[in-house]
XYZ file of C-alpha atoms in Angstrom:
651
model
C 44.174 -23.641 121.401
C 40.720 -24.903 122.035
C 39.211 -22.503 119.376
C 41.984 -23.507 116.864
C 41.023 -27.295 117.401
C 37.360 -26.510 116.787
C 38.247 -24.559 113.544
C 40.418 -27.386 112.268
C 37.650 -29.931 112.853
C 35.188 -27.723 111.102
C 37.505 -27.259 108.037
C 38.146 -31.084 108.053
C 34.384 -31.860 108.279
C 33.580 -29.478 105.412
C 36.390 -30.773 103.213
C 35.551 -34.434 103.738
C 34.026 -35.934 100.624
C 31.434 -37.799 102.658
C 30.166 -34.543 103.877
C 30.063 -32.660 100.534
C 26.727 -31.133 99.350
C 24.318 -33.941 98.412
C 23.661 -34.364 94.585
C 20.160 -34.132 93.423
C 20.722 -35.695 89.989
C 21.336 -39.193 88.897
C 21.724 -41.181 85.642
C 20.131 -43.732 83.330
C 21.683 -46.317 81.411
C 20.457 -49.117 78.993
C 20.673 -50.600 75.445
C 18.489 -50.174 72.363
C 18.091 -53.212 69.974
C 15.830 -54.390 67.125
C 13.139 -56.751 68.471
C 13.325 -58.845 65.348
C 16.970 -59.433 64.605
C 18.204 -58.382 67.998
C 20.614 -55.865 66.278
C 21.941 -52.880 68.044
C 20.366 -49.545 66.946
C 22.940 -46.746 66.727
C 21.910 -43.024 67.142
C 18.446 -43.888 68.727
C 17.182 -40.791 70.479
C 16.899 -41.318 74.270
C 15.031 -38.512 75.994
C 14.139 -38.042 79.594
C 10.911 -36.405 80.131
C 9.363 -34.618 83.231
C 6.449 -36.893 84.431
C 4.488 -33.925 85.465
C 4.154 -32.057 82.164
C 6.118 -34.475 79.610
C 8.759 -31.688 78.842
C 12.163 -32.650 77.817
C 14.734 -32.454 80.614
C 17.870 -34.147 79.017
C 18.528 -36.326 75.988
C 21.302 -38.425 74.327
C 22.000 -40.748 71.569
C 22.693 -44.515 71.613
C 26.279 -45.481 70.850
C 27.307 -47.982 67.940
C 26.665 -50.898 70.185
C 23.187 -49.705 71.150
C 24.163 -48.588 74.671
C 23.443 -45.389 76.209
C 24.247 -43.547 79.462
C 22.560 -40.213 80.376
C 23.632 -38.168 83.285
C 22.291 -35.185 85.190
C 18.786 -36.651 85.442
C 16.786 -34.904 88.238
C 15.529 -36.916 91.101
C 11.852 -37.532 91.178
C 9.339 -39.217 88.644
C 10.626 -39.202 85.022
C 9.620 -40.827 81.728
C 12.215 -42.512 79.563
C 11.253 -42.082 75.722
C 13.199 -44.023 73.142
C 12.570 -43.476 69.584
C 14.203 -44.400 66.176
C 13.161 -43.688 62.658
C 11.134 -46.620 61.161
C 10.569 -48.275 64.596
C 7.798 -47.769 67.231
C 8.557 -45.751 70.186
C 8.951 -47.012 73.865
C 8.229 -45.153 77.149
C 9.191 -46.252 80.714
C 8.310 -44.603 83.919
C 11.011 -44.508 86.580
C 11.998 -42.706 89.741
C 15.535 -41.471 90.873
C 16.334 -40.633 94.493
C 19.379 -40.242 96.725
C 18.878 -43.906 97.625
C 18.601 -45.033 94.045
C 20.465 -42.501 91.882
C 20.811 -44.673 88.775
C 18.099 -46.390 86.675
C 19.011 -49.445 84.564
C 16.532 -49.806 81.730
C 18.197 -52.966 80.527
C 17.607 -54.060 76.959
C 15.002 -51.902 75.186
C 13.720 -53.738 72.177
C 11.990 -51.576 69.598
C 9.624 -53.124 66.966
C 9.776 -52.123 63.432
C 6.773 -50.373 62.065
C 4.809 -52.271 59.312
C 4.479 -50.664 55.852
C 0.696 -50.200 56.271
C 0.250 -48.525 59.467
C -3.720 -48.287 59.209
C -5.300 -46.156 61.860
C -2.583 -45.283 64.331
C -1.783 -42.285 66.484
C 1.658 -40.929 65.695
C 3.708 -39.186 68.358
C 6.420 -36.744 67.353
C 9.774 -37.383 68.953
C 11.069 -34.427 71.013
C 14.357 -34.712 69.638
C 15.584 -36.131 66.297
C 19.227 -36.188 64.977
C 19.751 -36.247 61.232
C 23.483 -35.972 60.395
C 24.774 -32.590 61.294
C 21.217 -31.371 62.426
C 19.669 -31.773 65.759
C 15.988 -30.984 65.531
C 13.992 -30.193 68.649
C 10.056 -30.258 68.576
C 8.873 -27.111 70.070
C 5.580 -28.443 71.383
C 7.712 -30.808 73.748
C 9.113 -27.785 75.656
C 6.823 -25.809 77.817
C 7.041 -22.089 77.779
C 5.009 -19.374 79.273
C 2.129 -17.451 77.418
C 3.510 -14.572 75.148
C 7.025 -15.862 75.176
C 9.536 -15.641 72.260
C 11.949 -18.044 70.496
C 14.542 -17.030 72.920
C 12.551 -18.410 75.917
C 12.212 -21.710 73.964
C 15.932 -21.716 73.178
C 16.798 -21.629 77.043
C 14.694 -24.803 77.444
C 16.678 -26.842 74.878
C 19.416 -29.195 76.146
C 22.883 -28.210 74.963
C 21.756 -24.616 74.081
C 22.983 -21.598 76.222
C 21.503 -18.041 75.860
C 23.340 -15.197 77.471
C 21.783 -11.963 78.860
C 22.922 -10.089 75.719
C 21.043 -12.479 73.570
C 24.222 -14.359 72.192
C 23.701 -18.108 71.750
C 25.954 -21.017 72.307
C 24.909 -24.642 71.031
C 26.985 -27.610 71.926
C 29.715 -25.257 73.253
C 30.009 -23.384 69.920
C 28.855 -19.841 69.222
C 25.694 -19.530 66.987
C 26.586 -17.036 64.127
C 23.286 -17.142 62.240
C 19.594 -17.539 63.145
C 17.245 -18.278 60.133
C 13.485 -18.571 59.721
C 12.350 -21.411 57.534
C 15.735 -21.397 55.912
C 15.953 -17.821 55.091
C 17.682 -14.885 56.575
C 15.784 -12.666 59.026
C 17.184 -9.087 59.242
C 20.398 -10.123 57.921
C 22.618 -11.902 60.474
C 21.338 -10.350 63.642
C 20.202 -13.432 65.913
C 18.394 -11.423 68.462
C 15.997 -9.815 66.059
C 14.663 -13.381 65.297
C 14.981 -14.776 68.805
C 13.297 -11.949 70.623
C 10.465 -11.104 68.071
C 9.210 -14.447 66.989
C 6.497 -15.747 69.221
C 6.670 -19.267 70.532
C 3.298 -20.298 69.476
C 4.178 -19.909 65.758
C 7.276 -22.277 65.983
C 7.029 -25.788 64.893
C 10.699 -26.976 65.361
C 14.040 -25.590 66.281
C 17.082 -27.086 64.101
C 20.559 -26.764 65.348
C 22.902 -27.250 62.418
C 26.668 -27.773 62.809
C 27.179 -27.228 59.019
C 29.887 -26.473 56.582
C 30.346 -23.150 54.928
C 28.359 -22.467 51.779
C 31.295 -23.166 49.606
C 32.154 -26.548 51.400
C 28.486 -27.783 51.107
C 28.518 -26.969 47.346
C 31.996 -28.573 46.504
C 32.103 -31.306 48.991
C 35.575 -30.133 50.034
C 35.474 -29.552 53.684
C 37.558 -26.396 54.464
C 37.230 -26.753 58.120
C 35.040 -23.626 58.450
C 32.060 -24.797 60.552
C 29.240 -22.500 61.028
C 26.693 -23.043 63.901
C 23.250 -22.138 62.674
C 19.778 -22.223 64.148
C 16.829 -22.583 61.916
C 13.458 -21.701 63.152
C 10.777 -23.642 61.226
C 7.164 -22.271 61.623
C 3.947 -24.146 61.709
C 2.194 -24.773 58.410
C -0.997 -23.254 59.579
C 0.798 -19.986 60.457
C 2.375 -19.530 57.124
C -0.700 -17.684 55.573
C -2.364 -14.673 57.010
C -1.680 -11.497 59.077
C -0.649 -11.949 62.698
C 1.476 -10.157 65.428
C 1.402 -8.712 68.930
C 1.961 -5.375 70.776
C 2.821 -4.595 74.296
C 2.932 -1.361 76.280
C 4.042 -0.866 79.996
C 4.355 2.394 81.953
C 5.839 2.686 85.353
C 7.538 4.878 87.985
C 9.918 4.116 90.701
C 10.865 7.036 93.075
C 13.991 5.407 94.305
C 15.605 4.065 91.193
C 14.135 6.565 88.491
C 13.979 9.718 90.588
C 10.295 10.403 89.872
C 10.840 10.021 86.081
C 8.258 7.940 84.222
C 9.675 4.865 82.588
C 7.939 3.352 79.625
C 8.426 0.292 77.148
C 6.475 -0.564 74.065
C 7.064 -2.856 71.119
C 5.297 -4.554 68.331
C 5.887 -7.109 65.657
C 3.487 -7.847 62.703
C 3.899 -10.403 60.108
C 2.128 -11.199 56.791
C 2.784 -14.635 55.440
C 1.250 -15.853 52.113
C 3.208 -18.877 51.211
C 6.755 -18.172 50.200
C 6.156 -14.427 50.569
C 6.996 -13.192 54.043
C 6.791 -9.581 55.288
C 7.717 -8.799 58.845
C 7.679 -5.369 60.658
C 9.263 -4.782 64.077
C 9.293 -1.669 66.200
C 10.397 -0.770 69.741
C 10.551 2.431 71.938
C 11.535 2.420 75.629
C 13.684 4.312 78.066
C 14.542 1.438 80.405
C 17.550 -0.031 78.752
C 15.370 -2.615 76.732
C 16.804 -3.976 73.570
C 15.758 -6.734 71.239
C 18.478 -6.355 68.629
C 22.264 -6.479 68.420
C 24.132 -3.158 68.086
C 26.777 -3.051 65.452
C 29.528 -0.501 65.929
C 31.367 0.180 62.666
C 33.103 3.382 63.851
C 34.856 1.865 66.722
C 33.134 4.318 69.236
C 32.491 1.593 71.721
C 28.661 1.587 71.405
C 28.057 -2.089 72.454
C 24.814 -3.802 73.255
C 22.362 -2.048 75.281
C 21.374 -5.188 77.236
C 17.879 -6.136 78.560
C 15.218 -7.983 76.749
C 11.933 -6.436 75.791
C 9.133 -8.672 74.826
C 10.487 -12.094 76.183
C 10.081 -13.854 79.536
C 6.389 -13.962 79.530
C 5.666 -10.498 78.747
C 8.139 -8.820 81.246
C 9.030 -5.278 80.055
C 12.792 -4.890 79.829
C 13.902 -8.419 81.018
C 16.125 -6.886 83.642
C 18.315 -3.893 83.689
C 21.541 -3.478 81.568
C 24.556 -5.151 82.770
C 26.778 -3.687 80.170
C 27.135 0.033 79.858
C 25.992 1.963 82.801
C 23.166 4.621 82.818
C 19.651 4.656 81.293
C 19.226 4.229 77.539
C 16.325 5.534 75.500
C 15.769 3.287 72.383
C 13.955 3.907 69.217
C 13.957 1.115 66.614
C 12.097 -0.008 63.503
C 12.802 -2.555 60.778
C 11.140 -4.258 57.757
C 12.088 -7.778 56.566
C 10.924 -9.323 53.166
C 11.581 -12.560 51.533
C 10.023 -14.269 48.578
C 10.540 -16.830 45.780
C 10.118 -14.719 42.600
C 10.337 -17.949 40.356
C 11.166 -21.696 40.693
C 14.756 -20.631 40.020
C 15.077 -17.253 41.906
C 14.972 -16.642 45.752
C 15.413 -13.261 47.397
C 15.418 -11.722 50.751
C 15.893 -8.039 51.974
C 15.735 -6.126 55.112
C 16.056 -2.563 56.403
C 16.663 -1.758 60.047
C 17.120 1.586 61.891
C 17.870 2.238 65.600
C 18.359 5.300 67.556
C 19.798 5.136 71.000
C 20.536 7.761 73.668
C 22.372 6.771 76.885
C 22.769 9.229 79.819
C 24.936 8.282 82.707
C 25.473 10.293 86.007
C 27.906 9.344 88.604
C 28.898 10.920 92.015
C 31.849 9.425 93.875
C 33.549 10.333 97.230
C 37.080 8.573 97.948
C 39.167 8.804 101.000
C 42.828 7.875 100.739
C 44.639 7.221 103.992
C 48.165 8.416 104.113
C 50.668 7.144 106.651
C 51.858 9.851 108.994
C 49.803 12.584 107.156
C 46.173 13.686 106.725
C 43.867 11.776 104.635
C 43.257 12.727 101.003
C 39.436 13.310 99.998
C 38.543 13.342 96.388
C 35.040 14.369 95.116
C 34.284 13.334 91.569
C 31.098 14.203 89.555
C 30.763 12.867 85.986
C 28.201 13.067 83.407
C 27.817 11.591 79.702
C 25.341 11.743 77.140
C 26.020 9.433 74.155
C 23.752 9.325 70.950
C 24.017 6.576 68.342
C 21.919 6.141 65.325
C 22.393 3.331 62.659
C 20.811 2.268 59.414
C 21.350 -1.175 58.101
C 20.364 -2.713 54.763
C 20.735 -6.280 53.668
C 19.883 -7.909 50.342
C 20.369 -11.418 49.019
C 19.388 -12.936 45.726
C 20.014 -16.469 44.607
C 19.398 -17.493 40.858
C 19.728 -21.066 39.663
C 20.291 -20.963 35.835
C 19.839 -24.748 35.668
C 20.895 -27.843 37.824
C 24.692 -27.124 37.017
C 24.902 -23.272 37.453
C 23.813 -20.783 40.107
C 24.686 -17.242 41.262
C 24.316 -15.394 44.525
C 24.604 -11.756 45.042
C 24.738 -10.457 48.714
C 25.275 -6.646 49.314
C 25.146 -5.046 52.741
C 25.106 -1.446 53.800
C 25.606 -0.129 57.280
C 25.603 3.606 58.205
C 26.312 5.027 61.762
C 26.400 8.414 63.271
C 27.422 9.170 66.909
C 27.419 12.377 69.138
C 29.045 11.686 72.523
C 29.547 14.332 75.290
C 31.305 13.693 78.648
C 31.944 16.135 81.457
C 33.737 15.456 84.773
C 34.967 17.436 87.749
C 37.249 16.426 90.446
C 38.281 18.131 93.709
C 40.983 16.773 96.142
C 41.825 18.234 99.541
C 44.327 17.422 102.253
C 42.141 16.787 105.320
C 38.831 18.490 104.998
C 39.934 21.974 104.084
C 43.418 22.195 102.320
C 43.048 22.099 98.558
C 45.506 19.936 96.639
C 44.046 20.098 93.054
C 40.908 20.356 91.029
C 40.242 19.153 87.410
C 37.462 19.900 85.054
C 37.366 18.098 81.767
C 34.905 18.302 78.721
C 35.123 16.066 75.727
C 32.753 15.921 72.666
C 33.218 13.481 69.969
C 31.245 13.477 66.721
C 31.618 10.647 64.031
C 29.965 9.381 61.002
C 30.617 6.846 58.414
C 29.445 3.713 56.489
C 30.410 0.152 55.402
C 29.368 -1.291 52.103
C 30.353 -4.884 51.327
C 29.218 -6.988 48.282
C 29.940 -10.680 47.359
C 29.058 -12.279 44.107
C 29.386 -16.099 44.254
C 29.133 -18.138 40.832
C 28.989 -21.902 41.288
C 29.229 -24.661 38.450
C 28.966 -28.233 38.866
C 30.313 -30.450 36.141
C 28.749 -33.497 34.724
C 31.286 -35.767 36.665
C 30.262 -36.393 40.164
C 32.285 -34.362 42.612
C 33.908 -32.025 40.042
C 33.025 -28.419 40.668
C 34.153 -24.776 40.152
C 33.366 -21.649 41.928
C 34.161 -17.966 41.497
C 33.833 -15.523 44.385
C 34.081 -11.763 43.880
C 34.201 -9.307 46.795
C 34.081 -5.598 47.134
C 34.352 -3.418 50.241
C 34.102 0.328 50.890
C 34.389 2.069 54.190
C 34.597 5.705 55.462
C 35.008 7.050 58.991
C 34.919 10.847 59.641
C 35.106 12.278 63.139
C 36.323 15.127 65.290
C 36.932 15.240 68.991
C 37.185 18.557 71.038
C 38.803 18.422 74.566
C 38.894 21.265 76.974
C 40.416 20.677 80.325
C 41.515 22.742 83.327
C 43.998 21.399 85.928
C 44.813 23.600 88.935
C 47.432 22.500 91.429
C 47.802 24.070 94.817
C 51.164 24.037 96.469
C 52.319 26.339 99.524
C 49.692 28.836 98.613
C 50.581 29.196 95.016
C 48.503 27.844 92.095
C 49.661 26.181 89.081
C 47.228 26.231 86.069
C 47.389 23.844 83.129
C 44.856 24.246 80.358
C 44.331 21.873 77.411
C 42.105 23.214 74.504
C 42.407 21.229 71.311
C 40.470 19.612 68.500
C 41.354 16.385 66.581
C 39.884 15.748 63.164
C 40.141 12.215 61.896
C 39.357 10.991 58.473
C 39.656 7.427 57.358
C 38.696 5.774 54.186
C 39.475 2.217 52.781
C 38.376 0.125 49.802
C 39.087 -3.286 48.665
C 38.142 -5.725 46.049
C 39.210 -9.445 45.470
C 38.431 -12.572 43.594
C 38.878 -16.287 44.556
C 38.573 -19.162 42.174
C 38.336 -22.726 43.289
C 38.344 -25.938 41.400
C 37.660 -29.404 42.950
C 38.544 -32.619 41.151
C 37.514 -35.987 42.755
C 40.497 -38.446 42.619
C 38.806 -41.652 44.025
C 35.666 -42.318 45.957
C 37.424 -41.120 49.117
C 39.803 -38.507 47.763
C 39.457 -34.876 46.481
C 41.930 -32.354 45.061
C 41.260 -28.620 45.359
C 43.175 -26.027 43.398
C 42.643 -22.440 44.669
C 43.686 -18.895 43.437
C 42.954 -15.770 45.364
C 43.754 -11.998 44.590
C 42.995 -9.245 46.891
C 43.638 -5.483 46.700
C 43.148 -3.002 49.522
C 43.903 0.685 50.067
C 43.531 2.488 53.290
C 43.936 6.342 53.855
C 44.172 7.889 57.303
C 44.275 11.779 57.930
C 44.549 12.854 61.498
C 44.916 16.607 62.321
C 45.265 17.751 65.815
C 45.070 21.637 66.443
C 45.703 23.518 69.569
C 43.628 26.853 70.467
C 45.599 29.930 69.857
C 44.657 32.646 72.379
C 46.243 35.358 70.019
C 43.989 34.528 66.970
C 41.111 32.982 68.954
C 41.312 30.041 66.503
C 42.453 26.383 66.480
C 45.579 27.090 64.248
C 48.543 25.568 66.303
C 49.311 22.251 64.677
C 50.170 19.534 67.273
C 52.657 17.626 65.184
C 52.983 14.695 67.574
C 49.276 13.928 67.322
C 49.010 14.611 63.525
C 49.664 12.004 60.764
C 48.523 11.519 57.103
C 49.145 8.003 56.020
C 48.390 5.764 53.033
C 48.835 1.915 52.777
C 48.236 -0.272 49.602
C 48.276 -4.075 49.898
C 48.150 -6.464 46.992
C 47.943 -10.253 47.598
C 48.360 -13.120 45.030
C 47.952 -16.605 46.552
C 47.831 -20.057 44.845
C 47.346 -23.339 46.843
C 46.793 -26.969 46.281
C 45.064 -29.092 48.920
C 44.284 -32.916 49.191
C 41.505 -34.275 51.261
C 40.816 -37.894 52.022
C 37.937 -39.514 53.955
C 39.658 -42.479 55.545
C 36.602 -43.945 57.053
C 33.393 -42.747 58.675
C 35.368 -41.508 61.722
C 38.613 -39.961 60.211
C 39.420 -37.528 57.449
C 42.381 -35.439 56.881
C 43.505 -32.460 54.558
C 47.069 -31.564 53.627
C 47.975 -28.600 51.386
C 50.518 -26.018 50.394
C 50.057 -22.441 49.235
C 52.346 -19.883 47.865
C 51.715 -16.186 48.555
C 53.033 -13.072 46.948
C 52.373 -9.746 48.743
C 53.398 -6.228 47.948
C 53.029 -3.397 50.608
C 53.524 0.172 50.016
C 53.570 2.638 53.089
C 53.335 6.391 52.202
C 53.659 8.648 55.343
C 52.842 12.019 53.766
C 53.311 13.914 57.051
C 57.057 12.682 57.516
C 57.436 12.416 53.689
C 58.694 8.911 53.906
C 57.860 6.079 51.428
C 58.475 2.342 51.629
C 57.560 -0.260 49.316
C 58.264 -3.961 50.090
C 57.470 -7.399 48.500
C 57.115 -10.661 50.444
C 56.910 -14.327 49.433
C 55.465 -16.772 51.862
C 54.607 -20.419 52.013
C 51.284 -21.272 53.576
C 51.100 -24.863 54.634
C 47.781 -26.475 55.774
C 47.082 -29.636 57.703
C 43.925 -30.809 59.497
C 42.810 -34.023 61.120
C 39.256 -34.628 62.006
C 37.826 -37.452 64.227
C 34.098 -37.404 64.288
C 32.512 -40.299 66.102
C 29.109 -38.713 66.698
C 27.497 -35.278 67.501
C 28.645 -35.530 71.000
C 32.294 -36.324 70.402
C 34.566 -34.785 67.683
C 38.208 -33.875 67.740
C 39.738 -31.383 65.281
C 43.468 -30.610 64.794
C 44.193 -27.690 62.494
C 47.497 -26.188 61.469
C 47.487 -23.353 59.021
C 50.124 -20.810 57.942
C 49.004 -17.263 57.019
C 50.204 -13.726 56.895
C 48.361 -10.579 57.984
C 48.985 -7.296 56.206
C 49.222 -3.987 57.989
C 46.376 -1.375 58.064
C 45.923 2.172 59.305
C 43.872 2.921 62.416
C 42.785 6.233 63.770
């Protein structure tokens, strides 16, 4: 009873709010006004800097009435920096502690700058907000020598970088990282963030922007694309520069006396608008500074690890994804240029080759009530090889101020060779055998993806009136074969039952598609727009799976496994017309309401079972959205969309 009372008191003591873990952060509040007219300044940038090195700790914006409230400010000496375009900046030194967790800066009055500044010293604000763009001054955030853009991103408030290199900004996934407004190796964010050195970065821009089509037409389709743009320093935009790193080591315990190495290099040549960058990497310690793209569905995900970041650390930690050791060979070339005042282009080629080897040994004991324990010994080995070629190209040509065209083809080719072998042996007690299983599987696949978009845009003389035509084309092939050989022996009362599986499965899949989308936007008033859209899409998918069992009489794979074999073809045709109306009620609210009519035809041809089915569908696709956007820190979106998804074939 005494022990119970002591345990109860301990739990009560721990759960009491007064005894919870002490917070080590506080808050800052105040109000920003104009010193002349005493007017409130909305969206003034309020930054909290570390008093030791002046690096940005946290930041916020003033509200419409000029007030601000910033939380998660660490205890200790800090600097409050308030900036606003066209006004002089203001700094205040303050200290937070457990006894004084909040600092009230009171009324902060900023003086407007005169037209003639004379000889003044201009300081760059660490954070500037311009509409949908938040701009961070790279020099305000301290990073280690030889660091990369990824290390800088980890320092930025509101930006999160995962171990695999994926990025979130303001809670949304970043889908694209650009360099000086241009694509860098297509849409692979990690190739930019893990190869561009910090010392050449001037600013980091986080853009919560509209889609290309919405930005052109002014009709917000609700598709937001979180993008990071890395702007380089002007003095680094001409010349040849780069870096190389090499590391070799040995760990008797972890690597079993195998030598581990890591090497990478990135070299760039900038001459104004002409940019040429070369990246290369080779290691056998799971390092990877690019994103793997698995177009064949073989499960080849990211290799994990970061080579070249973290102040020169080789590998940046071991792989937390797929187990085993991965040997990587990678190389790529990125080229961008402005061919004329009307023509921009960018292109990249990227190759990677990875080989992941994994060995596992496992011993498991299963306790059985009233009987002897079961002991299972399992040994497994896998060798997965994956090679990939990627090519991206983009050219944009402006015929005049009213007409432009963008052509964007991409090509991705992949080849894999995966071998796995496992043996398992189970005994009753230590000596009596129960069963043993040996299984070997080898899968070889190859295929490619080709996609192309051609976007033509025309702007009429009337403000807000526009038209765009988007043509798409896609081709995909996937060829593979899997060979499985397994032996399963069961032991019962001195007898042995043997089961053997020896089969090969050949899978071929091919698909093609092409489509067109025509959009016309007409302004109805200063606040309203009407969009008329027509979309056509055609797709054809063919799948041929043939499973053959081994025939011991002919010594060939000639016994067809009907249950696992199938030849199938699907053709989809879609025509859709829609009419949408959008209105900007005020600076805070806008809504969109629309209705579409879709006619679909689907034909299914099962050539194995010799069945054919063709169907037609008519569907209504309503659309409604309501957007409340007070500032960058607060926005609410409500979307309702009706849509249909057509069937496809999978292997």
